PDB file of C-alpha atoms in Angstrom:
ATOM      1  CA  MET A   1    -113.018  -6.600 -40.294  1.00 65.00           C
ATOM      2  CA  ALA A   2    -115.612  -4.752 -38.230  1.00 88.00           C
ATOM      3  CA  ILE A   3    -116.528  -1.228 -39.304  1.00 97.00           C
ATOM      4  CA  ALA A   4    -118.428   1.157 -37.031  1.00 97.00           C
ATOM      5  CA  THR A   5    -120.639   3.788 -38.662  1.00 98.00           C
ATOM      6  CA  SER A   6    -120.576   7.211 -37.026  1.00 98.00           C
ATOM      7  CA  ALA A   7    -122.953   9.044 -39.373  1.00 98.00           C
ATOM      8  CA  THR A   8    -124.416   8.930 -42.875  1.00 98.00           C
ATOM      9  CA  ALA A   9    -126.366  11.449 -44.927  1.00 98.00           C
ATOM     10  CA  ALA A  10    -127.801  11.747 -48.426  1.00 98.00           C
ATOM     11  CA  CYS A  11    -125.546  13.856 -50.643  1.00 98.00           C
ATOM     12  CA  PHE A  12    -125.866  14.643 -54.392  1.00 98.00           C
ATOM     13  CA  GLY A  13    -127.888  11.498 -54.974  1.00 98.00           C
ATOM     14  CA  GLY A  14    -125.372   9.343 -53.118  1.00 98.00           C
ATOM     15  CA  THR A  15    -124.301   8.846 -49.504  1.00 98.00           C
ATOM     16  CA  MET A  16    -121.749  10.665 -47.361  1.00 98.00           C
ATOM     17  CA  GLY A  17    -120.589   8.536 -44.439  1.00 98.00           C
ATOM     18  CA  PHE A  18    -118.106   8.590 -41.572  1.00 98.00           C
ATOM     19  CA  TYR A  19    -116.686   5.368 -40.157  1.00 98.00           C
ATOM     20  CA  SER A  20    -114.030   3.816 -37.919  1.00 98.00           C
ATOM     21  CA  HIS A  21    -112.347   0.433 -37.530  1.00 98.00           C
ATOM     22  CA  PRO A  22    -109.525  -1.231 -35.580  1.00 98.00           C
ATOM     23  CA  SER A  23    -106.357  -0.963 -37.672  1.00 98.00           C
ATOM     24  CA  GLU A  24    -103.721  -3.671 -37.804  1.00 98.00           C
ATOM     25  CA  SER A  25    -101.220  -1.210 -39.295  1.00 98.00           C
ATOM     26  CA  THR A  26    -101.429   1.385 -36.527  1.00 98.00           C
ATOM     27  CA  GLY A  27    -102.661  -0.705 -33.620  1.00 97.00           C
ATOM     28  CA  THR A  28    -105.312   1.934 -32.948  1.00 98.00           C
ATOM     29  CA  ALA A  29    -108.810   2.748 -34.098  1.00 98.00           C
ATOM     30  CA  MET A  30    -108.692   4.621 -37.400  1.00 98.00           C
ATOM     31  CA  ARG A  31    -111.389   6.908 -38.775  1.00 98.00           C
ATOM     32  CA  PHE A  32    -112.242   7.515 -42.420  1.00 98.00           C
ATOM     33  CA  ALA A  33    -114.892   9.137 -44.612  1.00 98.00           C
ATOM     34  CA  VAL A  34    -116.499   7.708 -47.755  1.00 99.00           C
ATOM     35  CA  PHE A  35    -118.721   9.362 -50.356  1.00 99.00           C
ATOM     36  CA  GLN A  36    -120.617   6.823 -52.448  1.00 98.00           C
ATOM     37  CA  PRO A  37    -121.879   8.369 -55.716  1.00 98.00           C
ATOM     38  CA  PRO A  38    -125.319   7.448 -57.073  1.00 98.00           C
ATOM     39  CA  GLN A  39    -123.691   5.192 -59.704  1.00 98.00           C
ATOM     40  CA  ALA A  40    -122.441   2.913 -56.896  1.00 98.00           C
ATOM     41  CA  ALA A  41    -126.003   1.688 -56.361  1.00 97.00           C
ATOM     42  CA  ARG A  42    -125.673  -0.146 -59.694  1.00 97.00           C
ATOM     43  CA  GLY A  43    -122.276  -1.706 -59.067  1.00 97.00           C
ATOM     44  CA  PRO A  44    -118.648  -1.035 -58.103  1.00 98.00           C
ATOM     45  CA  VAL A  45    -117.049   2.233 -59.205  1.00 98.00           C
ATOM     46  CA  PRO A  46    -113.443   3.507 -59.135  1.00 98.00           C
ATOM     47  CA  ALA A  47    -112.244   4.845 -55.777  1.00 98.00           C
ATOM     48  CA  LEU A  48    -110.332   8.103 -55.368  1.00 99.00           C
ATOM     49  CA  TYR A  49    -108.384   8.487 -52.119  1.00 99.00           C
ATOM     50  CA  TYR A  50    -107.651  11.920 -50.634  1.00 99.00           C
ATOM     51  CA  LEU A  51    -104.899  12.519 -48.076  1.00 99.00           C
ATOM     52  CA  ALA A  52    -105.311  15.641 -45.963  1.00 98.00           C
ATOM     53  CA  GLY A  53    -102.638  17.912 -44.506  1.00 98.00           C
ATOM     54  CA  LEU A  54    -101.232  18.793 -41.114  1.00 98.00           C
ATOM     55  CA  THR A  55    -103.767  19.113 -38.256  1.00 98.00           C
ATOM     56  CA  CYS A  56    -106.611  17.818 -40.454  1.00 98.00           C
ATOM     57  CA  THR A  57    -108.916  14.848 -39.860  1.00 98.00           C
ATOM     58  CA  GLU A  58    -111.051  12.554 -42.001  1.00 98.00           C
ATOM     59  CA  GLU A  59    -113.762  15.239 -41.904  1.00 98.00           C
ATOM     60  CA  THR A  60    -111.747  18.135 -43.346  1.00 98.00           C
ATOM     61  CA  PHE A  61    -111.904  17.248 -47.029  1.00 98.00           C
ATOM     62  CA  ALA A  62    -115.511  16.053 -46.868  1.00 98.00           C
ATOM     63  CA  ILE A  63    -116.688  19.309 -45.300  1.00 98.00           C
ATOM     64  CA  LYS A  64    -114.433  21.909 -46.939  1.00 98.00           C
ATOM     65  CA  ALA A  65    -113.444  20.810 -50.456  1.00 98.00           C
ATOM     66  CA  GLY A  66    -116.818  20.653 -52.234  1.00 98.00           C
ATOM     67  CA  ALA A  67    -115.778  17.508 -54.084  1.00 98.00           C
ATOM     68  CA  GLN A  68    -118.955  15.431 -53.740  1.00 98.00           C
ATOM     69  CA  ARG A  69    -120.821  17.295 -56.499  1.00 98.00           C
ATOM     70  CA  PHE A  70    -118.113  16.406 -59.026  1.00 98.00           C
ATOM     71  CA  ALA A  71    -117.607  12.868 -57.733  1.00 98.00           C
ATOM     72  CA  ALA A  72    -121.341  12.286 -58.210  1.00 98.00           C
ATOM     73  CA  ALA A  73    -121.189  13.613 -61.764  1.00 98.00           C
ATOM     74  CA  HIS A  74    -118.230  11.383 -62.686  1.00 98.00           C
ATOM     75  CA  GLY A  75    -119.208   8.313 -60.676  1.00 98.00           C
ATOM     76  CA  LEU A  76    -116.202   8.233 -58.344  1.00 99.00           C
ATOM     77  CA  LEU A  77    -116.214   6.908 -54.793  1.00 99.00           C
ATOM     78  CA  LEU A  78    -114.239   9.249 -52.506  1.00 99.00           C
ATOM     79  CA  VAL A  79    -112.238   7.979 -49.518  1.00 99.00           C
ATOM     80  CA  ALA A  80    -110.561  10.250 -46.954  1.00 98.00           C
ATOM     81  CA  PRO A  81    -108.647   8.688 -44.035  1.00 98.00           C
ATOM     82  CA  ASP A  82    -107.546  10.459 -40.884  1.00 98.00           C
ATOM     83  CA  THR A  83    -104.051  11.965 -40.962  1.00 98.00           C
ATOM     84  CA  SER A  84    -102.464   9.875 -38.191  1.00 98.00           C
ATOM     85  CA  PRO A  85    -103.155   7.369 -35.445  1.00 98.00           C
ATOM     86  CA  ARG A  86    -104.856   8.929 -32.431  1.00 97.00           C
ATOM     87  CA  GLY A  87    -104.680   8.010 -28.787  1.00 94.00           C
ATOM     88  CA  ALA A  88    -101.588   5.822 -29.119  1.00 95.00           C
ATOM     89  CA  GLY A  89    -100.325   7.141 -25.792  1.00 94.00           C
ATOM     90  CA  LEU A  90     -96.798   7.870 -26.993  1.00 96.00           C
ATOM     91  CA  PRO A  91     -94.853  10.559 -25.109  1.00 95.00           C
ATOM     92  CA  GLY A  92     -94.816  13.840 -27.013  1.00 93.00           C
ATOM     93  CA  GLU A  93     -97.320  12.884 -29.699  1.00 96.00           C
ATOM     94  CA  ASP A  94     -99.577  15.814 -28.783  1.00 96.00           C
ATOM     95  CA  ASP A  95     -96.870  18.413 -28.091  1.00 96.00           C
ATOM     96  CA  ALA A  96     -96.637  19.992 -31.575  1.00 96.00           C
ATOM     97  CA  TRP A  97     -99.075  20.646 -34.408  1.00 97.00           C
ATOM     98  CA  ASP A  98     -96.609  19.498 -37.094  1.00 97.00           C
ATOM     99  CA  PHE A  99     -95.575  16.179 -35.547  1.00 97.00           C
ATOM    100  CA  GLY A 100     -97.395  13.251 -33.974  1.00 97.00           C
ATOM    101  CA  THR A 101    -101.174  13.443 -33.748  1.00 98.00           C
ATOM    102  CA  GLY A 102    -102.567  14.885 -36.981  1.00 98.00           C
ATOM    103  CA  ALA A 103     -99.142  14.716 -38.618  1.00 98.00           C
ATOM    104  CA  GLY A 104     -98.398  11.130 -39.605  1.00 98.00           C
ATOM    105  CA  PHE A 105     -96.658  12.155 -42.874  1.00 98.00           C
ATOM    106  CA  TYR A 106     -97.960   8.997 -44.617  1.00 98.00           C
ATOM    107  CA  LEU A 107     -94.774   7.035 -43.978  1.00 98.00           C
ATOM    108  CA  ASP A 108     -93.911   3.917 -41.979  1.00 98.00           C
ATOM    109  CA  ALA A 109     -91.891   5.008 -38.958  1.00 98.00           C
ATOM    110  CA  THR A 110     -88.819   2.939 -38.170  1.00 98.00           C
ATOM    111  CA  ALA A 111     -87.587   4.720 -35.018  1.00 98.00           C
ATOM    112  CA  GLU A 112     -88.900   3.941 -31.550  1.00 97.00           C
ATOM    113  CA  PRO A 113     -91.428   4.564 -30.149  1.00 98.00           C
ATOM    114  CA  TRP A 114     -93.145   5.803 -33.344  1.00 98.00           C
ATOM    115  CA  SER A 115     -92.649   2.543 -35.237  1.00 98.00           C
ATOM    116  CA  ARG A 116     -95.179   0.878 -32.926  1.00 97.00           C
ATOM    117  CA  HIS A 117     -98.116   2.869 -34.321  1.00 98.00           C
ATOM    118  CA  TYR A 118     -97.125   5.395 -37.000  1.00 98.00           C
ATOM    119  CA  ARG A 119     -97.360   3.118 -40.048  1.00 98.00           C
ATOM    120  CA  MET A 120     -99.536   5.310 -42.213  1.00 98.00           C
ATOM    121  CA  ALA A 121     -97.927   4.253 -45.507  1.00 98.00           C
ATOM    122  CA  ARG A 122     -98.969   0.644 -45.062  1.00 98.00           C
ATOM    123  CA  TYR A 123    -102.361   1.782 -43.833  1.00 98.00           C
ATOM    124  CA  VAL A 124    -103.084   3.997 -46.844  1.00 98.00           C
ATOM    125  CA  SER A 125    -101.570   1.806 -49.536  1.00 98.00           C
ATOM    126  CA  VAL A 126    -102.603  -1.671 -48.385  1.00 98.00           C
ATOM    127  CA  GLU A 127    -104.942  -1.928 -45.401  1.00 98.00           C
ATOM    128  CA  LEU A 128    -107.435   0.835 -46.190  1.00 98.00           C
ATOM    129  CA  PRO A 129    -107.978  -0.116 -49.872  1.00 98.00           C
ATOM    130  CA  ALA A 130    -108.563  -3.738 -48.851  1.00 98.00           C
ATOM    131  CA  LEU A 131    -111.084  -2.581 -46.244  1.00 98.00           C
ATOM    132  CA  ILE A 132    -112.865  -0.278 -48.703  1.00 98.00           C
ATOM    133  CA  GLU A 133    -113.036  -2.875 -51.462  1.00 98.00           C
ATOM    134  CA  ALA A 134    -114.426  -5.492 -49.086  1.00 98.00           C
ATOM    135  CA  ASN A 135    -117.124  -3.266 -47.589  1.00 98.00           C
ATOM    136  CA  PHE A 136    -118.054  -0.616 -50.186  1.00 98.00           C
ATOM    137  CA  PRO A 137    -118.894  -0.742 -53.908  1.00 98.00           C
ATOM    138  CA  ALA A 138    -115.316   0.100 -54.984  1.00 98.00           C
ATOM    139  CA  ARG A 139    -113.492  -1.474 -57.911  1.00 98.00           C
ATOM    140  CA  ALA A 140    -110.263  -3.206 -56.940  1.00 97.00           C
ATOM    141  CA  ASP A 141    -108.661  -2.545 -60.322  1.00 97.00           C
ATOM    142  CA  ARG A 142    -109.065   1.249 -60.544  1.00 98.00           C
ATOM    143  CA  ARG A 143    -107.749   3.471 -57.741  1.00 98.00           C
ATOM    144  CA  GLY A 144    -106.630   7.091 -57.746  1.00 98.00           C
ATOM    145  CA  ILE A 145    -104.942   9.187 -55.087  1.00 99.00           C
ATOM    146  CA  PHE A 146    -104.483  12.886 -54.390  1.00 99.00           C
ATOM    147  CA  GLY A 147    -103.930  15.173 -51.429  1.00 98.00           C
ATOM    148  CA  HIS A 148    -102.991  18.568 -50.038  1.00 99.00           C
ATOM    149  CA  SER A 149     -99.754  19.782 -48.416  1.00 98.00           C
ATOM    150  CA  MET A 150     -98.542  16.922 -46.172  1.00 98.00           C
ATOM    151  CA  GLY A 151    -101.229  14.862 -47.919  1.00 98.00           C
ATOM    152  CA  GLY A 152     -99.948  15.952 -51.318  1.00 98.00           C
ATOM    153  CA  HIS A 153     -96.561  14.619 -50.272  1.00 98.00           C
ATOM    154  CA  GLY A 154     -98.299  11.438 -49.130  1.00 98.00           C
ATOM    155  CA  ALA A 155    -100.184  10.987 -52.389  1.00 99.00           C
ATOM    156  CA  LEU A 156     -97.079  11.477 -54.522  1.00 98.00           C
ATOM    157  CA  VAL A 157     -94.923   9.134 -52.465  1.00 98.00           C
ATOM    158  CA  THR A 158     -97.655   6.486 -52.174  1.00 98.00           C
ATOM    159  CA  ALA A 159     -98.175   6.355 -55.933  1.00 98.00           C
ATOM    160  CA  LEU A 160     -94.486   6.596 -56.840  1.00 98.00           C
ATOM    161  CA  ARG A 161     -93.623   3.713 -54.498  1.00 98.00           C
ATOM    162  CA  ALA A 162     -96.392   1.450 -55.843  1.00 98.00           C
ATOM    163  CA  PRO A 163     -97.480   2.725 -59.273  1.00 98.00           C
ATOM    164  CA  ALA A 164     -99.197  -0.529 -60.221  1.00 97.00           C
ATOM    165  CA  ARG A 165    -101.687   0.006 -57.374  1.00 97.00           C
ATOM    166  CA  TRP A 166    -102.527   3.651 -58.161  1.00 98.00           C
ATOM    167  CA  HIS A 167    -103.888   4.523 -61.584  1.00 98.00           C
ATOM    168  CA  SER A 168    -104.212   8.303 -61.288  1.00 98.00           C
ATOM    169  CA  LEU A 169    -102.334  10.938 -59.292  1.00 98.00           C
ATOM    170  CA  SER A 170    -102.563  14.624 -58.446  1.00 99.00           C
ATOM    171  CA  ALA A 171    -101.793  17.039 -55.600  1.00 99.00           C
ATOM    172  CA  PHE A 172    -102.538  20.474 -54.224  1.00 99.00           C
ATOM    173  CA  ALA A 173     -99.512  22.384 -52.884  1.00 99.00           C
ATOM    174  CA  PRO A 174     -97.561  19.260 -51.862  1.00 99.00           C
ATOM    175  CA  ILE A 175     -94.512  19.229 -49.614  1.00 98.00           C
ATOM    176  CA  ALA A 176     -92.514  18.268 -52.675  1.00 98.00           C
ATOM    177  CA  ASN A 177     -89.014  17.886 -51.195  1.00 98.00           C
ATOM    178  CA  PRO A 178     -89.483  17.106 -47.480  1.00 98.00           C
ATOM    179  CA  VAL A 179     -85.846  16.145 -46.816  1.00 98.00           C
ATOM    180  CA  ALA A 180     -84.916  19.778 -47.509  1.00 98.00           C
ATOM    181  CA  VAL A 181     -87.555  21.696 -45.519  1.00 98.00           C
ATOM    182  CA  PRO A 182     -88.277  22.195 -41.803  1.00 98.00           C
ATOM    183  CA  TRP A 183     -91.582  20.259 -41.727  1.00 98.00           C
ATOM    184  CA  GLY A 184     -89.971  17.225 -43.319  1.00 98.00           C
ATOM    185  CA  GLU A 185     -86.691  17.395 -41.435  1.00 98.00           C
ATOM    186  CA  GLY A 186     -88.446  17.658 -38.078  1.00 97.00           C
ATOM    187  CA  ALA A 187     -90.787  14.755 -38.758  1.00 98.00           C
ATOM    188  CA  PHE A 188     -88.336  12.484 -40.562  1.00 98.00           C
ATOM    189  CA  THR A 189     -85.682  12.832 -37.848  1.00 98.00           C
ATOM    190  CA  ARG A 190     -88.103  11.490 -35.255  1.00 98.00           C
ATOM    191  CA  TYR A 191     -90.025   8.974 -37.370  1.00 98.00           C
ATOM    192  CA  LEU A 192     -87.073   7.577 -39.342  1.00 98.00           C
ATOM    193  CA  GLY A 193     -83.961   8.434 -37.310  1.00 98.00           C
ATOM    194  CA  ALA A 194     -81.027  10.763 -37.884  1.00 96.00           C
ATOM    195  CA  ASP A 195     -79.563   8.862 -40.864  1.00 97.00           C
ATOM    196  CA  ARG A 196     -80.709  10.963 -43.795  1.00 97.00           C
ATOM    197  CA  THR A 197     -80.138   8.151 -46.287  1.00 97.00           C
ATOM    198  CA  ALA A 198     -83.221   6.488 -44.774  1.00 98.00           C
ATOM    199  CA  TRP A 199     -85.315   9.523 -45.700  1.00 98.00           C
ATOM    200  CA  ALA A 200     -84.923   9.331 -49.488  1.00 98.00           C
ATOM    201  CA  PRO A 201     -87.635   6.672 -50.079  1.00 98.00           C
ATOM    202  CA  TRP A 202     -90.168   9.120 -48.605  1.00 98.00           C
ATOM    203  CA  ASP A 203     -89.281  12.176 -50.723  1.00 98.00           C
ATOM    204  CA  ALA A 204     -91.236  12.610 -53.968  1.00 98.00           C
ATOM    205  CA  SER A 205     -88.586  14.730 -55.683  1.00 98.00           C
ATOM    206  CA  LEU A 206     -85.901  12.114 -55.010  1.00 98.00           C
ATOM    207  CA  LEU A 207     -88.164   9.202 -55.969  1.00 98.00           C
ATOM    208  CA  LEU A 208     -89.241  10.882 -59.199  1.00 98.00           C
ATOM    209  CA  ARG A 209     -85.655  11.106 -60.426  1.00 97.00           C
ATOM    210  CA  GLU A 210     -85.370   7.325 -60.164  1.00 94.00           C
ATOM    211  CA  ARG A 211     -88.854   6.053 -60.998  1.00 89.00           C
ATOM    212  CA  PRO A 212     -91.212   8.248 -63.041  1.00 96.00           C
ATOM    213  CA  TYR A 213     -94.912   7.610 -62.639  1.00 98.00           C
ATOM    214  CA  PRO A 214     -96.608   5.940 -65.653  1.00 97.00           C
ATOM    215  CA  GLY A 215     -99.035   8.752 -66.432  1.00 96.00           C
ATOM    216  CA  ARG A 216     -99.525  12.483 -66.114  1.00 98.00           C
ATOM    217  CA  ILE A 217     -99.258  14.033 -62.644  1.00 98.00           C
ATOM    218  CA  LEU A 218    -101.364  17.154 -62.077  1.00 98.00           C
ATOM    219  CA  ILE A 219    -100.240  19.628 -59.407  1.00 98.00           C
ATOM    220  CA  ASP A 220    -101.751  22.979 -58.527  1.00 98.00           C
ATOM    221  CA  GLN A 221     -99.729  25.453 -56.462  1.00 98.00           C
ATOM    222  CA  GLY A 222    -100.838  28.921 -55.390  1.00 98.00           C
ATOM    223  CA  ASP A 223     -98.211  31.617 -55.895  1.00 98.00           C
ATOM    224  CA  ALA A 224     -99.461  33.473 -52.784  1.00 98.00           C
ATOM    225  CA  ASP A 225     -99.075  30.370 -50.614  1.00 98.00           C
ATOM    226  CA  GLN A 226     -97.489  31.414 -47.312  1.00 98.00           C
ATOM    227  CA  PHE A 227     -95.490  28.165 -47.192  1.00 98.00           C
ATOM    228  CA  LEU A 228     -94.298  28.162 -50.800  1.00 98.00           C
ATOM    229  CA  GLU A 229     -90.662  29.161 -50.287  1.00 97.00           C
ATOM    230  CA  SER A 230     -90.084  27.742 -46.820  1.00 98.00           C
ATOM    231  CA  GLN A 231     -91.814  24.341 -46.942  1.00 98.00           C
ATOM    232  CA  LEU A 232     -93.161  23.256 -50.343  1.00 98.00           C
ATOM    233  CA  HIS A 233     -90.381  23.593 -52.973  1.00 98.00           C
ATOM    234  CA  PRO A 234     -92.325  22.671 -56.143  1.00 98.00           C
ATOM    235  CA  ALA A 235     -89.289  23.586 -58.249  1.00 98.00           C
ATOM    236  CA  ALA A 236     -87.506  20.499 -56.887  1.00 98.00           C
ATOM    237  CA  LEU A 237     -90.293  18.318 -58.237  1.00 98.00           C
ATOM    238  CA  GLU A 238     -90.188  20.119 -61.581  1.00 98.00           C
ATOM    239  CA  ALA A 239     -86.458  19.518 -61.839  1.00 98.00           C
ATOM    240  CA  ALA A 240     -86.904  15.838 -60.984  1.00 98.00           C
ATOM    241  CA  ALA A 241     -89.609  15.471 -63.619  1.00 98.00           C
ATOM    242  CA  ALA A 242     -87.391  17.087 -66.233  1.00 98.00           C
ATOM    243  CA  ALA A 243     -84.541  14.728 -65.321  1.00 97.00           C
ATOM    244  CA  SER A 244     -86.644  11.566 -65.517  1.00 98.00           C
ATOM    245  CA  GLY A 245     -88.957  12.509 -68.374  1.00 97.00           C
ATOM    246  CA  GLN A 246     -92.036  12.555 -66.160  1.00 98.00           C
ATOM    247  CA  ASP A 247     -95.239  13.959 -67.657  1.00 98.00           C
ATOM    248  CA  LEU A 248     -95.920  16.653 -65.047  1.00 98.00           C
ATOM    249  CA  LEU A 249     -98.455  19.473 -65.306  1.00 98.00           C
ATOM    250  CA  LEU A 250     -97.561  21.894 -62.511  1.00 98.00           C
ATOM    251  CA  ARG A 251     -99.853  24.911 -62.610  1.00 98.00           C
ATOM    252  CA  ARG A 252     -98.894  28.004 -60.625  1.00 98.00           C
ATOM    253  CA  GLN A 253    -102.116  29.769 -59.736  1.00 98.00           C
ATOM    254  CA  PRO A 254    -101.808  33.563 -59.274  1.00 98.00           C
ATOM    255  CA  GLY A 255    -103.159  34.955 -56.009  1.00 98.00           C
ATOM    256  CA  TYR A 256    -104.053  31.643 -54.335  1.00 98.00           C
ATOM    257  CA  ASP A 257    -102.866  30.675 -50.854  1.00 98.00           C
ATOM    258  CA  HIS A 258    -102.630  27.350 -48.969  1.00 98.00           C
ATOM    259  CA  SER A 259    -106.245  27.182 -47.808  1.00 98.00           C
ATOM    260  CA  TYR A 260    -109.284  25.146 -48.796  1.00 98.00           C
ATOM    261  CA  TRP A 261    -110.537  28.173 -50.752  1.00 98.00           C
ATOM    262  CA  PHE A 262    -107.684  27.297 -53.123  1.00 98.00           C
ATOM    263  CA  ILE A 263    -108.695  23.627 -53.173  1.00 98.00           C
ATOM    264  CA  GLN A 264    -112.357  24.472 -53.790  1.00 98.00           C
ATOM    265  CA  SER A 265    -111.320  26.626 -56.746  1.00 98.00           C
ATOM    266  CA  PHE A 266    -109.612  23.779 -58.611  1.00 98.00           C
ATOM    267  CA  ILE A 267    -111.231  20.627 -57.211  1.00 99.00           C
ATOM    268  CA  ALA A 268    -113.345  20.195 -60.361  1.00 98.00           C
ATOM    269  CA  ASP A 269    -110.190  20.032 -62.496  1.00 98.00           C
ATOM    270  CA  HIS A 270    -108.676  17.379 -60.239  1.00 98.00           C
ATOM    271  CA  LEU A 271    -111.804  15.211 -60.233  1.00 98.00           C
ATOM    272  CA  ALA A 272    -111.922  15.468 -64.028  1.00 98.00           C
ATOM    273  CA  HIS A 273    -108.231  14.520 -64.230  1.00 98.00           C
ATOM    274  CA  HIS A 274    -108.845  11.397 -62.148  1.00 98.00           C
ATOM    275  CA  ALA A 275    -112.096  10.501 -63.899  1.00 98.00           C
ATOM    276  CA  ASP A 276    -110.374  10.651 -67.293  1.00 98.00           C
ATOM    277  CA  ARG A 277    -107.783   8.130 -66.144  1.00 98.00           C
ATOM    278  CA  LEU A 278    -109.958   5.909 -63.987  1.00 98.00           C
ATOM    279  CA  LEU A 279    -112.963   5.746 -66.313  1.00 97.00           C
ATOM    280  CA  GLY A 280    -111.448   6.490 -69.728  1.00 85.00           C
TER     281      GLY A 280
END
């Protein structure tokens, strides 16, 4: 599959690059970012995928998180896809910041017209890893995934639905129980239809009660997060983990909000968590 290179630059002894390709899953061009650590010059390394939140792009994590320094130290290849299809031409896709463009919610839409293009789950879990492993020095047997907010939801659901494909998992301030909060209800109603029973396979707290992940899950949540009570509901995930016996480390961080200042503050811990599982 053809990949177009938008830009590359030297970074911590490796290479930071931005790319695009025609996606079979979405039927649109999709953009993504890849950091190749210096160790990748000697052979394939584990890949760690990051899913960004509402309104973000493939550039957000690469520019704001400060992860490349730690990925270079551990020898992890970082991959960050865009957060939705763009330019699909669907009516209403650009009308709201929390739905449509920039808000794909990492699910496979089943309701028209969104099912024609908004198949981000298949893109992230199947198409993008195959593309990365065919074109970059990434190991096919060691993949990790993490994300923030909507992307934290996406990382949890992606790994819980296919644990054999994802060997490490963490999240920053995930939308932990989307069927019960306004962001999730608004998106799921339009992407999946009004039947709420069809929503359960895309809710991490519901999935975790039925199928615990085979390994520790690390989650950081700021206690000054402006969306904590209204949108995130980490307690639902904690309760699900307790019910299923999941090994969950959910750290409530005093004074931290929902921003990338929060992510920067704990990104080293998350890279170490993934490195321990992907390289240990």
